[in-house]
Structures are given as structure tokens and as C-alpha cells.
CSV table of C-alpha atoms in Angstrom, one decimal:
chain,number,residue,atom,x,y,z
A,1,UNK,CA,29.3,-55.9,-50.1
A,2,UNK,CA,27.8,-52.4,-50.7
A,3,UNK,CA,30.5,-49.5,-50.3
A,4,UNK,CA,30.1,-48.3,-46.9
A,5,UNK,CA,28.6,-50.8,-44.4
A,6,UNK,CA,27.3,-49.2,-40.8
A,7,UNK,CA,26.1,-51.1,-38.1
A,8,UNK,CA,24.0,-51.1,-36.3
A,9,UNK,CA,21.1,-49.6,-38.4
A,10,UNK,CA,19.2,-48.6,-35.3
A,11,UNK,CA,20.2,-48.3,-31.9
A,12,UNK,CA,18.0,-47.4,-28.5
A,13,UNK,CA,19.9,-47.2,-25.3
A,14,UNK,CA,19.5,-45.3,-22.2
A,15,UNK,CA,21.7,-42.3,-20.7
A,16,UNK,CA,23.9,-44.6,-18.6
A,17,UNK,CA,24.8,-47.1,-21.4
A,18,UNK,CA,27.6,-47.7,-23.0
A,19,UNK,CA,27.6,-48.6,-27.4
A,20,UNK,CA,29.5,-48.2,-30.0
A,21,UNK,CA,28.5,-47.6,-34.2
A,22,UNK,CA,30.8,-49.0,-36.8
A,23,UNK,CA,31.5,-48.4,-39.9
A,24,UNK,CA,33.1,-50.1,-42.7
A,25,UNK,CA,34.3,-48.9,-46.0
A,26,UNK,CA,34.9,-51.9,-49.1
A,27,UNK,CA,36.1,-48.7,-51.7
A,28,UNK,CA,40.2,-48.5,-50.6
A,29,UNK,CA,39.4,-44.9,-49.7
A,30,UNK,CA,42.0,-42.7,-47.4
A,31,UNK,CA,39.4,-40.5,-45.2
A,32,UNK,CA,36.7,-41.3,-43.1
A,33,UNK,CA,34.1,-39.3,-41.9
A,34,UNK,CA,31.3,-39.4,-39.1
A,35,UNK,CA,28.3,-37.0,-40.1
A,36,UNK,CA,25.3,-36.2,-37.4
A,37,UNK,CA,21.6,-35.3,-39.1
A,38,UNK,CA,19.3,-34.2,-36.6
A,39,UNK,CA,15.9,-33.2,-37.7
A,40,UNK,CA,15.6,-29.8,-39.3
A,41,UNK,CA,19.0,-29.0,-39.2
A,42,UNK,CA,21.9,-29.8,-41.5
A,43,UNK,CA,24.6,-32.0,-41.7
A,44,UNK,CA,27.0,-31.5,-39.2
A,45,UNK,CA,30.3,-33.1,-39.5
A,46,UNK,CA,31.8,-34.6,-36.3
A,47,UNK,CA,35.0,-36.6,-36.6
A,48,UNK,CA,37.8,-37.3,-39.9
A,49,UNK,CA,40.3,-39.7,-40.2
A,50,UNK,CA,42.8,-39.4,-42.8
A,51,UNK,CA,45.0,-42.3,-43.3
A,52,UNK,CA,44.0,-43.4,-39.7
A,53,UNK,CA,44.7,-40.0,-38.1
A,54,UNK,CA,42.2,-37.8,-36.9
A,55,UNK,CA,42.6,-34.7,-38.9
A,56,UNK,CA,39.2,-32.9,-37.9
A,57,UNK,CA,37.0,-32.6,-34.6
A,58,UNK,CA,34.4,-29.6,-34.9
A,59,UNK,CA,34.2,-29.0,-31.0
A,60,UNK,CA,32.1,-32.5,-29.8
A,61,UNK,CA,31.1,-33.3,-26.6
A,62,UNK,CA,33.7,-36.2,-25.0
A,63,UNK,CA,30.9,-38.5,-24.6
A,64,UNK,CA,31.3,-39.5,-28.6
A,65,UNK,CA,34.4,-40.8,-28.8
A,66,UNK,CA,36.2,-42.3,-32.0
A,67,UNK,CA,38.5,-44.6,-33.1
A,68,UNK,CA,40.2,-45.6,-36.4
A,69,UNK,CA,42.3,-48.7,-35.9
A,70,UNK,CA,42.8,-49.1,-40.0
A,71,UNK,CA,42.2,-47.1,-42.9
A,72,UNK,CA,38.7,-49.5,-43.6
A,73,UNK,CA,36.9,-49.4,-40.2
A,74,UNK,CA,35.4,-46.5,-38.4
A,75,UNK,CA,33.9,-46.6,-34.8
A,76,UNK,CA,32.0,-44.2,-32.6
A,77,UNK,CA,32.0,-45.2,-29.1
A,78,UNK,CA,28.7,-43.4,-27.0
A,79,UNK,CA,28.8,-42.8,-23.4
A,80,UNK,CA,26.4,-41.2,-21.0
A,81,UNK,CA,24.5,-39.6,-24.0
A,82,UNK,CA,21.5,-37.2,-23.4
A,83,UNK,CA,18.0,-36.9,-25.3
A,84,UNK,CA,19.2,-34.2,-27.4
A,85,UNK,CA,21.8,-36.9,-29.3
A,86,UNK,CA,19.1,-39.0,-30.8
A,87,UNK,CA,20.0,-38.1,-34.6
A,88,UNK,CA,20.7,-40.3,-37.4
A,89,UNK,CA,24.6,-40.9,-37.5
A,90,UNK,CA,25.7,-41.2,-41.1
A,91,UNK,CA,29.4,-42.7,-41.9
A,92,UNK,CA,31.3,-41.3,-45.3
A,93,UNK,CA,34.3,-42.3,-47.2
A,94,UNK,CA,36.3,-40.2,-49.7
A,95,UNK,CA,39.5,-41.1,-51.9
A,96,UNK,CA,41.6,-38.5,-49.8
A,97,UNK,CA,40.5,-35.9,-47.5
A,98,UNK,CA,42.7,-32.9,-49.4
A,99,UNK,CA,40.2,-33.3,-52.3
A,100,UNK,CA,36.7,-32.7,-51.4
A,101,UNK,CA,35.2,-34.8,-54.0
A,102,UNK,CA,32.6,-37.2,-54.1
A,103,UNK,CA,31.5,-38.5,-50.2
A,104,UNK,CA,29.9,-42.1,-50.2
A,105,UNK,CA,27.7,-42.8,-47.7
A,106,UNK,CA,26.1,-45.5,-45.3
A,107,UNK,CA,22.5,-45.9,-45.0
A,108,UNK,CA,23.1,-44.3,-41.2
A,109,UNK,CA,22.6,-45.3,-37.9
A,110,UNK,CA,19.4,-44.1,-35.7
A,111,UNK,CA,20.2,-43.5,-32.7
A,112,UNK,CA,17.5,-43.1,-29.9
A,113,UNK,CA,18.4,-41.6,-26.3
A,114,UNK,CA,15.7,-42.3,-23.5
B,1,UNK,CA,26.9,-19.5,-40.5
B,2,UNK,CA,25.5,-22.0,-43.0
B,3,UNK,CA,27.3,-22.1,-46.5
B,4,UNK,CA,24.5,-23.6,-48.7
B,5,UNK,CA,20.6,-22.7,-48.1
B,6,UNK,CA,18.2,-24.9,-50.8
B,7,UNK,CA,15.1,-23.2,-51.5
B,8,UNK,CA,12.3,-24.3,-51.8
B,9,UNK,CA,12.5,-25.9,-48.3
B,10,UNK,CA,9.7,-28.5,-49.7
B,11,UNK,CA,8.7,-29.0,-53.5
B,12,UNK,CA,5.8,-31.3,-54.6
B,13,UNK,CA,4.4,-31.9,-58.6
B,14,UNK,CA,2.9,-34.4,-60.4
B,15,UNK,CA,4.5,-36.9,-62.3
B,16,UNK,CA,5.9,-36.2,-65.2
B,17,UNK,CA,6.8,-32.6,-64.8
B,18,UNK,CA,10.0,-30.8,-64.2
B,19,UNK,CA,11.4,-30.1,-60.5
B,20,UNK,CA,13.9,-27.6,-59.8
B,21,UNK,CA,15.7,-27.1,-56.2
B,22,UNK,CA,17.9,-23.7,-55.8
B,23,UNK,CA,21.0,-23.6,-54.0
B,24,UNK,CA,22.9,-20.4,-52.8
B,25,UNK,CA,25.9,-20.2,-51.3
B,26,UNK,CA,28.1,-17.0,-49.7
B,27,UNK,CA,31.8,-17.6,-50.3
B,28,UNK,CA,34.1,-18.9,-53.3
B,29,UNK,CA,34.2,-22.3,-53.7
B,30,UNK,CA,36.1,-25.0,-55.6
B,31,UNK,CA,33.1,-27.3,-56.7
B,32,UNK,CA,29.4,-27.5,-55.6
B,33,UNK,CA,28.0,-31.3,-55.2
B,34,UNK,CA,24.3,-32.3,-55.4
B,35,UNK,CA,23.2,-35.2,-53.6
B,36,UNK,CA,19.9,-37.0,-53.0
B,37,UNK,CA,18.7,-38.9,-49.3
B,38,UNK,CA,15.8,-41.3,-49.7
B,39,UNK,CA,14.2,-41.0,-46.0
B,40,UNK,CA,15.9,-42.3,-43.0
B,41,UNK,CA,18.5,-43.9,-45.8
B,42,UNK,CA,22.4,-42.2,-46.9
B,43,UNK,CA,23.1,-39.8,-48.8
B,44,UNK,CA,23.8,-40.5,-52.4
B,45,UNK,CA,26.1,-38.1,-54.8
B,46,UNK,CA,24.2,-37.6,-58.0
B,47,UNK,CA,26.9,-34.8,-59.1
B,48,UNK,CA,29.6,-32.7,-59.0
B,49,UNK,CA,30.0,-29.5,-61.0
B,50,UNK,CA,33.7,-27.3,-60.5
B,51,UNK,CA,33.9,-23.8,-60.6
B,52,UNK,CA,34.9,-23.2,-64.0
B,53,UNK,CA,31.8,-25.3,-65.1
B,54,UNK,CA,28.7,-23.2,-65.7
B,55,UNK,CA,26.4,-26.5,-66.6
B,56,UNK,CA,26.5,-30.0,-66.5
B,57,UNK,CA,24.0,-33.2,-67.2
B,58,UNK,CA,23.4,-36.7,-66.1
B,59,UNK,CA,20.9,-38.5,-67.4
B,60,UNK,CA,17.4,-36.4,-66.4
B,61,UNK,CA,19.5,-34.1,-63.8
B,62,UNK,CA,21.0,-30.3,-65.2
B,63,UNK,CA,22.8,-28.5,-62.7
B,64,UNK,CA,23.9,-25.1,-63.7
B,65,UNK,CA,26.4,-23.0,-61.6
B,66,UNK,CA,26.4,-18.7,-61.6
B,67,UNK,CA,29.4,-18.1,-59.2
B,68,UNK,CA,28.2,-14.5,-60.1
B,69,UNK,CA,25.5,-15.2,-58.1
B,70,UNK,CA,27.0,-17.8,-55.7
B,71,UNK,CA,24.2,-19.8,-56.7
B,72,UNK,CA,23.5,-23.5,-58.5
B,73,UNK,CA,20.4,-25.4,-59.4
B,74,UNK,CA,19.3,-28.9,-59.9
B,75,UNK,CA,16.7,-29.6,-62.8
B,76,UNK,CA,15.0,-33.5,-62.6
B,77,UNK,CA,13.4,-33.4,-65.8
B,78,UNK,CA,10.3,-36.1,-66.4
B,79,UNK,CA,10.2,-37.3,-62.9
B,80,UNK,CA,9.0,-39.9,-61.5
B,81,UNK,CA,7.2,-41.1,-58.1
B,82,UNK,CA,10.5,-42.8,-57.2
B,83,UNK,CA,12.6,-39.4,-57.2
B,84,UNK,CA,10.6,-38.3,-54.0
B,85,UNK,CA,13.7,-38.1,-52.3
B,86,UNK,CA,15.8,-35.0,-50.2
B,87,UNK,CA,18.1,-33.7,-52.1
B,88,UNK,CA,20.8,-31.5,-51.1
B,89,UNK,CA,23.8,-29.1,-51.9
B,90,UNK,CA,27.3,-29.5,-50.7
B,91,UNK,CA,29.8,-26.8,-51.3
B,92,UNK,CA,33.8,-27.2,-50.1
B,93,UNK,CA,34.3,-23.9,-48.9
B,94,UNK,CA,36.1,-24.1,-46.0
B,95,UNK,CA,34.2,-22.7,-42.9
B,96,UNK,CA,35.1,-22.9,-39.4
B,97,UNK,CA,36.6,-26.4,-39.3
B,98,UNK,CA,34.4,-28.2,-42.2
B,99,UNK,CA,35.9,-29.0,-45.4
B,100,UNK,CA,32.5,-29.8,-47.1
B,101,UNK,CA,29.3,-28.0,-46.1
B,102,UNK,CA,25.6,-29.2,-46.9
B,103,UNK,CA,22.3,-27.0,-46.9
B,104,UNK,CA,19.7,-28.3,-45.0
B,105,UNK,CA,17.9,-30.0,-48.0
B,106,UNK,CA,14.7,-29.8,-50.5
B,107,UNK,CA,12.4,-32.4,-49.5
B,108,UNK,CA,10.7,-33.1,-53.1
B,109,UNK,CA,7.7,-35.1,-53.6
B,110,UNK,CA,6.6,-36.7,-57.0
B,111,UNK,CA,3.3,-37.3,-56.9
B,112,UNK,CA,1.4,-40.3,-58.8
């Protein structure tokens, strides 16, 4: 098993649907992180978990919604998402949040909104 | 506003040569970390150099860091076609609510 594991790796759904990514970390790391890459702009951090409690959330729209139910797994549940949110959603892992050090990454899920 | 800015925005050389991405950066920071994005894949950390470091090497990479300048670079020396990657700066200065903040990239292409 590769160190972080996201599922799915792409994803199409319409505005009214309901989905959820996941994430997985194999690494025994404390913080969890859900990143958003849109084209042409830059990383933009969404959601951390540290030791299962959300410890950042950089003003997102309610229709992403996440959950941390153990210090390995990672979900992002989508609801009534518009155009605009088609982006590749990257999942990271680090050894502790207090220490920015090394982030390891999934490959991403791409997300398409019709 | 942003905390890292990579410049060039897109970099392409033949094979072979060297390839050098710029970051700058506008407030103090604890560490700057490089890392590379092969398209539509992760992003991978290729390295991290601290504050008090002014350079450091891994295998064909030098990063160098002037906090005089609030500024690093990344030399890939002898590339290769399979460096054609993205390859972006990370800095952990804390702004707004982000604990680690990434430039928008240098899309580098290595060409045969």
C-alpha cells in the first residue's frame, strides 16, 4: 500500500448529487489535510484534522463537508456542488500538525461538476 | 495575499541542461519546502531547507535560501525528459488561517 491512498481518482456527478472522497493514510501520521487545486491558481487548503479533531477550516462553503472518524481515514462528503468546484482534491498527511514539515500526498481526486 | 510566487511561471530546455525555478516569499518563515507534481498526479516533497540553512543538495537538486531576500531557488542539474514535472514552493508562514502556503508552481518541461 502506497502512503496516502484517495479514492475515487475521478469523480463526475451532477449539482443535485450526493458523493463523498476518501482518503486513507498507511504512514501512522497525526494530521490530515484536504487541499483544493483549481487551475491557475494555487493550493488552497480546506479542512485539518489533528488527532481526529478538526483544527482548521479556511471559510468553505457547507456543501463540503468532512469527517475524520480515526486518525487513518479522511472523508469529504459533496452536496449540491456548483460548476465552479470542479478542481482536483488532493488528500495530505503530516507526522503532527504543530510542525509544518514534510506533507505526503495522494495522487488526488478530479472532480467534475455538470 | 499569496506567500510564495515561483517565477518563471513556465520553464522549457533541452535535455541535459540545468533548470532553475525562483521562489520569493514576503514574511519570516521557519523552513521553505520544494515539491514537484507530475500532471493531474500528487504532490511529492523533494526537500526541505530551515531558516538557518543557506543551501542544501539531494542528488541533482540545490536549493539555496537568502532570507535577506525572502527568496529560495531550486537547481535540477543534468535533467532529464522525466523531470517535466510542476514543481512548487511551500513556505510555513502563518497567513490568515494556513499553516503551510504554496506558490502557484513552475511548470518545467525537459525536452528530448
Amino acid at each position: 500500500e502506497t502512503g496516502v491512498t484517495q479514492t475515487p481518482r475521478h469523480l463526475v456527478m451532477g449539482m443535485t448529487n450526493k458523493k463523498s472522497l476518501k482518503c486513507e493514510q498507511h504512514l501512522g501520521h497525526n494530521a490530515m489535510y484536504w487541499y483544493k487545486q483549481s487551475a491557475k491558481k494555487p493550493l488552497e487548503l480546506m479542512f485539518v484534522y489533528s488527532l481526529e479533531e478538526r483544527v482548521e477550516n479556511n471559510s468553505v462553503p457547507s456543501r463540503f463537508s468532512p469527517e475524520c472518524p480515526n486518525s487513518s481515514h479522511l472523508f469529504l462528503h459533496l452536496h449540491t456542488l456548483q460548476p465552479e468546484d470542479s478542481a482536483l482534491y488532493l488528500c495530505a498527511s503530516s507526522q503532527d500538525f504543530s510542525n509544518t514539515g514534510e506533507l505526503f500526498f495522494g495522487e488526488g481526486s478530479r472532480l467534475t461538476v455538470l | 495575499s499569496q506567500q510564495g510566487e515561483e517565477d518563471p511561471q513556465a520553464l522549457s530546455i533541452q535535455e541535459g541542461e540545468n533548470a532553475t525555478m525562483n521562489c520569493s516569499y514576503k514574511t519570516s518563515i521557519n523552513n521553505l519546502q520544494w515539491y514537484r507534481q507530475n500532471s493531474g498526479r500528487g504532490l511529492v516533497h523533494l526537500i526541505l531547507i530551515r531558516s538557518n540553512e543557506r543551501e542544501k543538495h539531494s542528488g541533482r537538486l540545490r536549493v539555496t535560501l537568502d532570507t535577506s531576500k525572502k527568496s529560495s531557488s531550486l537547481l535540477i542539474t543534468a535533467s532529464r525528459a522525466a523531470d517535466t514535472a510542476s514543481y512548487f514552493c511551500a513556505t510555513d508562514a502563518v497567513q490568515g488561517a494556513q499553516k503551510l502556503v504554496f506558490g502557484q508552481g513552475t511548470r518545467l518541461t525537459i525536452n528530448p
